[in-house]
């Protein structure tokens, strides 16, 4: 929910075309930073309960779209993915998933870059 609140007028703050910050009670916070930390705890509990991979992938996709495309914060999206996959593999994921997710991750990273002119320029 915090990731989406940055788009609410009066709560969210935009700079340079990116919506990444919330202004609450005189403080400015970046919800993506909270997501990075809380994802360790969330996914550790998630995999401890032996939940299947599909809900995990849906959560990754949703957060990836919100942070990477809507908020235009590729760095936070990449860190979130790496943390999430790290917890997934620490929980005992099969190696074939590691290979498939790595290939998908590289394709997604290239897709994020391809959807934005400023990202292309930064890579070049």
mmCIF file of N, CA and C in Angstrom:
data_model
loop_
_atom_site.group_PDB
_atom_site.id
_atom_site.type_symbol
_atom_site.label_atom_id
_atom_site.label_comp_id
_atom_site.label_asym_id
_atom_site.label_seq_id
_atom_site.Cartn_x
_atom_site.Cartn_y
_atom_site.Cartn_z
ATOM 1 N N UNK A 1 0.827 -1.199 0.000
ATOM 2 C CA UNK A 1 0.000 0.000 0.000
ATOM 3 C C UNK A 1 0.865 1.255 0.000
ATOM 4 N N UNK A 2 1.967 1.218 0.783
ATOM 5 C CA UNK A 2 2.839 2.389 0.839
ATOM 6 C C UNK A 2 3.406 2.730 -0.526
ATOM 7 N N UNK A 3 3.707 1.705 -1.310
ATOM 8 C CA UNK A 3 4.257 1.939 -2.639
ATOM 9 C C UNK A 3 3.283 2.701 -3.533
ATOM 10 N N UNK A 4 2.002 2.478 -3.338
ATOM 11 C CA UNK A 4 0.994 3.156 -4.146
ATOM 12 C C UNK A 4 0.615 4.527 -3.599
ATOM 13 N N UNK A 5 0.811 4.751 -2.311
ATOM 14 C CA UNK A 5 0.464 6.043 -1.712
ATOM 15 C C UNK A 5 1.299 7.192 -2.266
ATOM 16 N N UNK A 6 2.444 6.897 -2.853
ATOM 17 C CA UNK A 6 3.269 7.967 -3.427
ATOM 18 C C UNK A 6 2.569 8.655 -4.596
ATOM 19 N N UNK A 7 1.526 8.045 -5.140
ATOM 20 C CA UNK A 7 0.794 8.631 -6.259
ATOM 21 C C UNK A 7 -0.427 9.442 -5.818
ATOM 22 N N UNK A 8 -0.697 9.480 -4.513
ATOM 23 C CA UNK A 8 -1.829 10.230 -3.980
ATOM 24 C C UNK A 8 -1.418 11.698 -3.828
ATOM 25 N N UNK A 9 -2.143 12.601 -4.497
ATOM 26 C CA UNK A 9 -1.796 14.022 -4.365
ATOM 27 C C UNK A 9 -1.854 14.471 -2.895
ATOM 28 N N UNK A 10 -0.857 15.221 -2.488
ATOM 29 C CA UNK A 10 -0.781 15.687 -1.108
ATOM 30 C C UNK A 10 0.062 14.787 -0.222
ATOM 31 N N UNK A 11 0.134 13.515 -0.537
ATOM 32 C CA UNK A 11 0.980 12.581 0.211
ATOM 33 C C UNK A 11 2.274 12.301 -0.528
ATOM 34 N N UNK A 12 2.156 12.063 -1.826
ATOM 35 C CA UNK A 12 3.321 11.723 -2.620
ATOM 36 C C UNK A 12 4.071 12.956 -3.094
ATOM 37 N N UNK A 13 5.346 12.770 -3.300
ATOM 38 C CA UNK A 13 6.203 13.846 -3.768
ATOM 39 C C UNK A 13 6.960 13.361 -4.993
ATOM 40 N N UNK A 14 6.948 14.166 -6.059
ATOM 41 C CA UNK A 14 7.626 13.797 -7.296
ATOM 42 C C UNK A 14 8.845 14.685 -7.503
ATOM 43 N N UNK A 15 9.876 14.095 -8.090
ATOM 44 C CA UNK A 15 11.078 14.847 -8.443
ATOM 45 C C UNK A 15 11.691 14.200 -9.672
ATOM 46 N N UNK A 16 11.993 14.990 -10.661
ATOM 47 C CA UNK A 16 12.610 14.462 -11.869
ATOM 48 C C UNK A 16 11.748 13.458 -12.605
ATOM 49 N N UNK A 17 10.429 13.565 -12.489
ATOM 50 C CA UNK A 17 9.526 12.650 -13.169
ATOM 51 C C UNK A 17 9.278 11.346 -12.424
ATOM 52 N N UNK A 18 9.906 11.172 -11.267
ATOM 53 C CA UNK A 18 9.733 9.936 -10.488
ATOM 54 C C UNK A 18 8.897 10.214 -9.244
ATOM 55 N N UNK A 19 8.020 9.284 -8.934
ATOM 56 C CA UNK A 19 7.201 9.366 -7.722
ATOM 57 C C UNK A 19 7.724 8.317 -6.754
ATOM 58 N N UNK A 20 8.546 8.733 -5.784
ATOM 59 C CA UNK A 20 9.174 7.767 -4.888
ATOM 60 C C UNK A 20 9.024 8.102 -3.419
ATOM 61 N N UNK A 21 8.556 9.269 -3.078
ATOM 62 C CA UNK A 21 8.605 9.710 -1.696
ATOM 63 C C UNK A 21 7.219 10.026 -1.155
ATOM 64 N N UNK A 22 7.068 9.808 0.147
ATOM 65 C CA UNK A 22 5.864 10.169 0.880
ATOM 66 C C UNK A 22 6.214 11.251 1.882
ATOM 67 N N UNK A 23 5.335 12.242 1.997
ATOM 68 C CA UNK A 23 5.496 13.276 3.019
ATOM 69 C C UNK A 23 4.423 13.035 4.076
ATOM 70 N N UNK A 24 4.874 12.614 5.256
ATOM 71 C CA UNK A 24 3.952 12.314 6.353
ATOM 72 C C UNK A 24 4.463 13.003 7.614
ATOM 73 N N UNK A 25 3.632 13.862 8.199
ATOM 74 C CA UNK A 25 3.934 14.546 9.462
ATOM 75 C C UNK A 25 5.298 15.247 9.426
ATOM 76 N N UNK A 26 5.594 15.899 8.324
ATOM 77 C CA UNK A 26 6.838 16.644 8.209
ATOM 78 C C UNK A 26 8.052 15.808 7.844
ATOM 79 N N UNK A 27 7.880 14.502 7.712
ATOM 80 C CA UNK A 27 8.977 13.614 7.341
ATOM 81 C C UNK A 27 8.779 13.141 5.908
ATOM 82 N N UNK A 28 9.863 12.909 5.229
ATOM 83 C CA UNK A 28 9.816 12.352 3.887
ATOM 84 C C UNK A 28 10.439 10.963 3.946
ATOM 85 N N UNK A 29 9.681 9.974 3.493
ATOM 86 C CA UNK A 29 10.187 8.601 3.479
ATOM 87 C C UNK A 29 10.052 8.020 2.080
ATOM 88 N N UNK A 30 10.883 7.052 1.807
ATOM 89 C CA UNK A 30 10.820 6.351 0.527
ATOM 90 C C UNK A 30 10.332 4.927 0.813
ATOM 91 N N UNK A 31 9.076 4.616 0.462
ATOM 92 C CA UNK A 31 8.518 3.294 0.753
ATOM 93 C C UNK A 31 9.331 2.129 0.197
ATOM 94 N N UNK A 32 10.037 2.327 -0.898
ATOM 95 C CA UNK A 32 10.837 1.241 -1.473
ATOM 96 C C UNK A 32 11.906 0.773 -0.487
ATOM 97 N N UNK A 33 12.419 1.679 0.342
ATOM 98 C CA UNK A 33 13.415 1.286 1.343
ATOM 99 C C UNK A 33 12.784 0.404 2.419
ATOM 100 N N UNK A 34 11.564 0.708 2.791
ATOM 101 C CA UNK A 34 10.838 -0.109 3.776
ATOM 102 C C UNK A 34 10.566 -1.490 3.197
ATOM 103 N N UNK A 35 10.209 -1.537 1.916
ATOM 104 C CA UNK A 35 9.928 -2.810 1.248
ATOM 105 C C UNK A 35 11.168 -3.699 1.233
ATOM 106 N N UNK A 36 12.331 -3.118 0.984
ATOM 107 C CA UNK A 36 13.561 -3.911 0.938
ATOM 108 C C UNK A 36 13.799 -4.618 2.270
ATOM 109 N N UNK A 37 13.668 -3.892 3.348
ATOM 110 C CA UNK A 37 13.901 -4.474 4.664
ATOM 111 C C UNK A 37 12.798 -5.459 5.057
ATOM 112 N N UNK A 38 11.568 -5.067 4.869
ATOM 113 C CA UNK A 38 10.456 -5.924 5.298
ATOM 114 C C UNK A 38 10.326 -7.180 4.441
ATOM 115 N N UNK A 39 10.836 -7.158 3.217
ATOM 116 C CA UNK A 39 10.732 -8.340 2.352
ATOM 117 C C UNK A 39 11.522 -9.519 2.916
ATOM 118 N N UNK A 40 12.612 -9.250 3.611
ATOM 119 C CA UNK A 40 13.379 -10.340 4.230
ATOM 120 C C UNK A 40 12.507 -11.077 5.233
ATOM 121 N N UNK A 41 11.862 -10.345 6.101
ATOM 122 C CA UNK A 41 11.007 -10.947 7.137
ATOM 123 C C UNK A 41 9.780 -11.599 6.500
ATOM 124 N N UNK A 42 9.139 -10.890 5.568
ATOM 125 C CA UNK A 42 7.932 -11.405 4.928
ATOM 126 C C UNK A 42 8.200 -12.717 4.201
ATOM 127 N N UNK A 43 9.231 -12.732 3.355
ATOM 128 C CA UNK A 43 9.499 -13.940 2.569
ATOM 129 C C UNK A 43 10.065 -15.070 3.425
ATOM 130 N N UNK A 44 10.793 -14.755 4.475
ATOM 131 C CA UNK A 44 11.257 -15.816 5.381
ATOM 132 C C UNK A 44 10.056 -16.533 5.988
ATOM 133 N N UNK A 45 9.068 -15.779 6.422
ATOM 134 C CA UNK A 45 7.850 -16.376 6.971
ATOM 135 C C UNK A 45 7.064 -17.091 5.876
ATOM 136 N N UNK A 46 6.996 -16.490 4.720
ATOM 137 C CA UNK A 46 6.290 -17.029 3.561
ATOM 138 C C UNK A 46 6.805 -18.426 3.217
ATOM 139 N N UNK A 47 8.126 -18.572 3.121
ATOM 140 C CA UNK A 47 8.698 -19.856 2.733
ATOM 141 C C UNK A 47 8.751 -20.845 3.892
ATOM 142 N N UNK A 48 8.754 -20.357 5.092
ATOM 143 C CA UNK A 48 8.703 -21.243 6.253
ATOM 144 C C UNK A 48 7.365 -21.997 6.264
ATOM 145 N N UNK A 49 6.336 -21.356 5.714
ATOM 146 C CA UNK A 49 5.007 -21.969 5.637
ATOM 147 C C UNK A 49 4.850 -22.850 4.396
ATOM 148 N N UNK A 50 5.928 -22.997 3.618
ATOM 149 C CA UNK A 50 5.958 -23.847 2.421
ATOM 150 C C UNK A 50 4.928 -23.429 1.368
ATOM 151 N N UNK A 51 4.818 -22.143 1.141
ATOM 152 C CA UNK A 51 3.917 -21.630 0.115
ATOM 153 C C UNK A 51 4.533 -21.919 -1.254
ATOM 154 N N UNK A 52 3.713 -22.179 -2.229
ATOM 155 C CA UNK A 52 4.178 -22.487 -3.586
ATOM 156 C C UNK A 52 4.838 -21.269 -4.241
ATOM 157 N N UNK A 53 5.483 -21.502 -5.358
ATOM 158 C CA UNK A 53 6.236 -20.448 -6.049
ATOM 159 C C UNK A 53 5.353 -19.418 -6.742
ATOM 160 N N UNK A 54 4.162 -19.795 -7.199
ATOM 161 C CA UNK A 54 3.320 -18.863 -7.951
ATOM 162 C C UNK A 54 2.965 -17.606 -7.155
ATOM 163 N N UNK A 55 2.498 -17.706 -5.908
ATOM 164 C CA UNK A 55 2.229 -16.473 -5.156
ATOM 165 C C UNK A 55 3.486 -15.606 -4.984
ATOM 166 N N UNK A 56 4.621 -16.247 -4.806
ATOM 167 C CA UNK A 56 5.898 -15.531 -4.701
ATOM 168 C C UNK A 56 6.161 -14.744 -5.979
ATOM 169 N N UNK A 57 5.981 -15.376 -7.123
ATOM 170 C CA UNK A 57 6.214 -14.715 -8.395
ATOM 171 C C UNK A 57 5.224 -13.583 -8.648
ATOM 172 N N UNK A 58 3.987 -13.761 -8.231
ATOM 173 C CA UNK A 58 2.989 -12.697 -8.381
ATOM 174 C C UNK A 58 3.357 -11.473 -7.543
ATOM 175 N N UNK A 59 3.817 -11.704 -6.324
ATOM 176 C CA UNK A 59 4.245 -10.598 -5.457
ATOM 177 C C UNK A 59 5.443 -9.891 -6.078
ATOM 178 N N UNK A 60 6.412 -10.661 -6.562
ATOM 179 C CA UNK A 60 7.588 -10.063 -7.205
ATOM 180 C C UNK A 60 7.182 -9.221 -8.411
ATOM 181 N N UNK A 61 6.291 -9.755 -9.218
ATOM 182 C CA UNK A 61 5.850 -9.028 -10.403
ATOM 183 C C UNK A 61 5.135 -7.735 -10.056
ATOM 184 N N UNK A 62 4.256 -7.798 -9.078
ATOM 185 C CA UNK A 62 3.502 -6.611 -8.666
ATOM 186 C C UNK A 62 4.426 -5.535 -8.118
ATOM 187 N N UNK A 63 5.306 -5.906 -7.202
ATOM 188 C CA UNK A 63 6.239 -4.934 -6.634
ATOM 189 C C UNK A 63 7.193 -4.428 -7.715
ATOM 190 N N UNK A 64 7.622 -5.301 -8.600
ATOM 191 C CA UNK A 64 8.512 -4.895 -9.683
ATOM 192 C C UNK A 64 7.889 -3.853 -10.592
ATOM 193 N N UNK A 65 6.632 -4.051 -10.951
ATOM 194 C CA UNK A 65 5.937 -3.089 -11.806
ATOM 195 C C UNK A 65 5.766 -1.756 -11.079
ATOM 196 N N UNK A 66 5.358 -1.815 -9.822
ATOM 197 C CA UNK A 66 5.136 -0.569 -9.074
ATOM 198 C C UNK A 66 6.443 0.200 -8.891
ATOM 199 N N UNK A 67 7.485 -0.477 -8.424
ATOM 200 C CA UNK A 67 8.743 0.213 -8.139
ATOM 201 C C UNK A 67 9.520 0.517 -9.421
ATOM 202 N N UNK A 68 9.653 -0.461 -10.291
ATOM 203 C CA UNK A 68 10.485 -0.293 -11.480
ATOM 204 C C UNK A 68 9.868 0.553 -12.574
ATOM 205 N N UNK A 69 8.588 0.342 -12.851
ATOM 206 C CA UNK A 69 7.959 1.074 -13.952
ATOM 207 C C UNK A 69 7.211 2.317 -13.501
ATOM 208 N N UNK A 70 6.366 2.185 -12.492
ATOM 209 C CA UNK A 70 5.555 3.330 -12.076
ATOM 210 C C UNK A 70 6.368 4.359 -11.298
ATOM 211 N N UNK A 71 7.168 3.898 -10.339
ATOM 212 C CA UNK A 71 7.980 4.829 -9.556
ATOM 213 C C UNK A 71 9.291 5.171 -10.256
ATOM 214 N N UNK A 72 9.627 4.430 -11.273
ATOM 215 C CA UNK A 72 10.855 4.640 -12.049
ATOM 216 C C UNK A 72 12.103 4.558 -11.173
ATOM 217 N N UNK A 73 12.167 3.516 -10.354
ATOM 218 C CA UNK A 73 13.295 3.321 -9.447
ATOM 219 C C UNK A 73 13.892 1.936 -9.690
ATOM 220 N N UNK A 74 14.673 1.832 -10.742
ATOM 221 C CA UNK A 74 15.239 0.545 -11.134
ATOM 222 C C UNK A 74 16.180 -0.005 -10.069
ATOM 223 N N UNK A 75 16.957 0.854 -9.443
ATOM 224 C CA UNK A 75 17.902 0.400 -8.413
ATOM 225 C C UNK A 75 17.201 -0.292 -7.264
ATOM 226 N N UNK A 76 16.120 0.297 -6.770
ATOM 227 C CA UNK A 76 15.375 -0.323 -5.674
ATOM 228 C C UNK A 76 14.706 -1.614 -6.121
ATOM 229 N N UNK A 77 14.229 -1.640 -7.361
ATOM 230 C CA UNK A 77 13.602 -2.863 -7.884
ATOM 231 C C UNK A 77 14.618 -4.001 -7.943
ATOM 232 N N UNK A 78 15.825 -3.708 -8.421
ATOM 233 C CA UNK A 78 16.861 -4.737 -8.527
ATOM 234 C C UNK A 78 17.247 -5.247 -7.138
ATOM 235 N N UNK A 79 17.426 -4.342 -6.187
ATOM 236 C CA UNK A 79 17.784 -4.755 -4.821
ATOM 237 C C UNK A 79 16.661 -5.595 -4.218
ATOM 238 N N UNK A 80 15.416 -5.196 -4.414
ATOM 239 C CA UNK A 80 14.276 -5.969 -3.914
ATOM 240 C C UNK A 80 14.286 -7.384 -4.490
ATOM 241 N N UNK A 81 14.496 -7.502 -5.799
ATOM 242 C CA UNK A 81 14.532 -8.815 -6.431
ATOM 243 C C UNK A 81 15.672 -9.666 -5.880
ATOM 244 N N UNK A 82 16.823 -9.082 -5.724
ATOM 245 C CA UNK A 82 17.974 -9.849 -5.232
ATOM 246 C C UNK A 82 17.746 -10.318 -3.797
ATOM 247 N N UNK A 83 17.191 -9.461 -2.962
ATOM 248 C CA UNK A 83 16.874 -9.857 -1.588
ATOM 249 C C UNK A 83 15.854 -10.990 -1.596
ATOM 250 N N UNK A 84 14.799 -10.823 -2.383
ATOM 251 C CA UNK A 84 13.729 -11.821 -2.420
ATOM 252 C C UNK A 84 14.235 -13.171 -2.913
ATOM 253 N N UNK A 85 15.015 -13.162 -3.993
ATOM 254 C CA UNK A 85 15.554 -14.416 -4.506
ATOM 255 C C UNK A 85 16.556 -15.022 -3.534
ATOM 256 N N UNK A 86 17.313 -14.190 -2.842
ATOM 257 C CA UNK A 86 18.246 -14.693 -1.833
ATOM 258 C C UNK A 86 17.531 -15.455 -0.735
ATOM 259 N N UNK A 87 16.418 -14.904 -0.260
ATOM 260 C CA UNK A 87 15.632 -15.582 0.769
ATOM 261 C C UNK A 87 15.020 -16.862 0.196
ATOM 262 N N UNK A 88 14.549 -16.796 -1.042
ATOM 263 C CA UNK A 88 13.953 -17.964 -1.686
ATOM 264 C C UNK A 88 14.946 -19.124 -1.757
ATOM 265 N N UNK A 89 16.164 -18.831 -2.146
ATOM 266 C CA UNK A 89 17.147 -19.892 -2.282
ATOM 267 C C UNK A 89 17.690 -20.339 -0.943
ATOM 268 N N UNK A 90 17.741 -19.457 0.030
ATOM 269 C CA UNK A 90 18.127 -19.855 1.385
ATOM 270 C C UNK A 90 17.076 -20.793 1.981
ATOM 271 N N UNK A 91 15.835 -20.671 1.493
ATOM 272 C CA UNK A 91 14.747 -21.532 1.963
ATOM 273 C C UNK A 91 14.757 -22.892 1.277
ATOM 274 N N UNK A 92 15.709 -23.108 0.348
ATOM 275 C CA UNK A 92 15.838 -24.427 -0.269
ATOM 276 C C UNK A 92 15.231 -24.566 -1.648
ATOM 277 N N UNK A 93 15.173 -23.507 -2.403
ATOM 278 C CA UNK A 93 14.612 -23.573 -3.749
ATOM 279 C C UNK A 93 15.480 -24.459 -4.646
ATOM 280 N N UNK A 94 14.871 -25.142 -5.602
ATOM 281 C CA UNK A 94 15.634 -25.975 -6.535
ATOM 282 C C UNK A 94 16.542 -25.123 -7.425
ATOM 283 N N UNK A 95 17.675 -25.671 -7.824
ATOM 284 C CA UNK A 95 18.640 -24.958 -8.654
ATOM 285 C C UNK A 95 18.062 -24.593 -10.011
ATOM 286 N N UNK A 96 17.142 -25.402 -10.526
ATOM 287 C CA UNK A 96 16.520 -25.091 -11.815
ATOM 288 C C UNK A 96 15.740 -23.781 -11.730
ATOM 289 N N UNK A 97 15.158 -23.501 -10.565
ATOM 290 C CA UNK A 97 14.465 -22.225 -10.378
ATOM 291 C C UNK A 97 15.461 -21.076 -10.419
ATOM 292 N N UNK A 98 16.638 -21.294 -9.848
ATOM 293 C CA UNK A 98 17.674 -20.259 -9.863
ATOM 294 C C UNK A 98 18.045 -19.899 -11.300
ATOM 295 N N UNK A 99 18.206 -20.913 -12.123
ATOM 296 C CA UNK A 99 18.566 -20.684 -13.528
ATOM 297 C C UNK A 99 17.435 -19.959 -14.256
ATOM 298 N N UNK A 100 16.219 -20.434 -14.087
ATOM 299 C CA UNK A 100 15.071 -19.816 -14.761
ATOM 300 C C UNK A 100 14.858 -18.380 -14.289
ATOM 301 N N UNK A 101 14.952 -18.143 -12.980
ATOM 302 C CA UNK A 101 14.752 -16.792 -12.452
ATOM 303 C C UNK A 101 15.879 -15.864 -12.870
ATOM 304 N N UNK A 102 17.086 -16.382 -12.989
ATOM 305 C CA UNK A 102 18.209 -15.558 -13.435
ATOM 306 C C UNK A 102 17.991 -15.088 -14.864
ATOM 307 N N UNK A 103 17.579 -16.006 -15.730
ATOM 308 C CA UNK A 103 17.315 -15.640 -17.121
ATOM 309 C C UNK A 103 16.147 -14.658 -17.220
ATOM 310 N N UNK A 104 15.106 -14.905 -16.455
ATOM 311 C CA UNK A 104 13.956 -14.004 -16.438
ATOM 312 C C UNK A 104 14.350 -12.644 -15.876
ATOM 313 N N UNK A 105 15.183 -12.652 -14.847
ATOM 314 C CA UNK A 105 15.639 -11.401 -14.240
ATOM 315 C C UNK A 105 16.452 -10.558 -15.210
ATOM 316 N N UNK A 106 17.326 -11.189 -15.954
ATOM 317 C CA UNK A 106 18.120 -10.460 -16.950
ATOM 318 C C UNK A 106 17.198 -9.884 -18.024
ATOM 319 N N UNK A 107 16.233 -10.673 -18.476
ATOM 320 C CA UNK A 107 15.278 -10.194 -19.485
ATOM 321 C C UNK A 107 14.452 -9.029 -18.929
ATOM 322 N N UNK A 108 14.020 -9.139 -17.676
ATOM 323 C CA UNK A 108 13.262 -8.059 -17.052
ATOM 324 C C UNK A 108 14.089 -6.793 -16.902
ATOM 325 N N UNK A 109 15.344 -6.944 -16.510
ATOM 326 C CA UNK A 109 16.245 -5.806 -16.358
ATOM 327 C C UNK A 109 16.410 -5.087 -17.700
ATOM 328 N N UNK A 110 16.605 -5.858 -18.755
ATOM 329 C CA UNK A 110 16.727 -5.273 -20.094
ATOM 330 C C UNK A 110 15.416 -4.596 -20.494
ATOM 331 N N UNK A 111 14.293 -5.217 -20.142
ATOM 332 C CA UNK A 111 12.984 -4.622 -20.427
ATOM 333 C C UNK A 111 12.780 -3.302 -19.703
ATOM 334 N N UNK A 112 13.200 -3.241 -18.435
ATOM 335 C CA UNK A 112 13.095 -1.991 -17.682
ATOM 336 C C UNK A 112 13.928 -0.895 -18.350
ATOM 337 N N UNK A 113 15.110 -1.245 -18.805
ATOM 338 C CA UNK A 113 15.979 -0.268 -19.458
ATOM 339 C C UNK A 113 15.365 0.176 -20.785
ATOM 340 N N UNK A 114 14.830 -0.778 -21.526
ATOM 341 C CA UNK A 114 14.268 -0.469 -22.838
ATOM 342 C C UNK A 114 13.025 0.407 -22.763
ATOM 343 N N UNK A 115 12.330 0.426 -21.627
ATOM 344 C CA UNK A 115 11.094 1.212 -21.509
ATOM 345 C C UNK A 115 11.345 2.663 -21.142
ATOM 346 N N UNK A 116 12.583 3.049 -20.976
ATOM 347 C CA UNK A 116 12.858 4.405 -20.523
ATOM 348 C C UNK A 116 14.084 4.980 -21.227
ATOM 349 N N UNK A 117 13.902 6.128 -21.831
ATOM 350 C CA UNK A 117 15.007 6.770 -22.553
ATOM 351 C C UNK A 117 16.136 7.168 -21.607
ATOM 352 N N UNK A 118 15.791 7.667 -20.410
ATOM 353 C CA UNK A 118 16.857 8.093 -19.503
ATOM 354 C C UNK A 118 17.660 6.897 -18.993
ATOM 355 N N UNK A 119 17.028 5.739 -18.848
ATOM 356 C CA UNK A 119 17.774 4.538 -18.441
ATOM 357 C C UNK A 119 18.722 4.099 -19.554
ATOM 358 N N UNK A 120 18.240 4.144 -20.786
ATOM 359 C CA UNK A 120 19.106 3.809 -21.932
ATOM 360 C C UNK A 120 20.325 4.728 -21.937
ATOM 361 N N UNK A 121 20.066 6.014 -21.731
ATOM 362 C CA UNK A 121 21.155 6.991 -21.741
ATOM 363 C C UNK A 121 22.139 6.729 -20.608
ATOM 364 N N UNK A 122 21.657 6.365 -19.428
ATOM 365 C CA UNK A 122 22.533 6.086 -18.305
ATOM 366 C C UNK A 122 23.389 4.855 -18.560
ATOM 367 N N UNK A 123 22.821 3.862 -19.215
ATOM 368 C CA UNK A 123 23.598 2.649 -19.511
ATOM 369 C C UNK A 123 24.673 2.949 -20.546
ATOM 370 N N UNK A 124 24.314 3.752 -21.531
ATOM 371 C CA UNK A 124 25.293 4.107 -22.562
ATOM 372 C C UNK A 124 26.374 4.986 -21.987
#
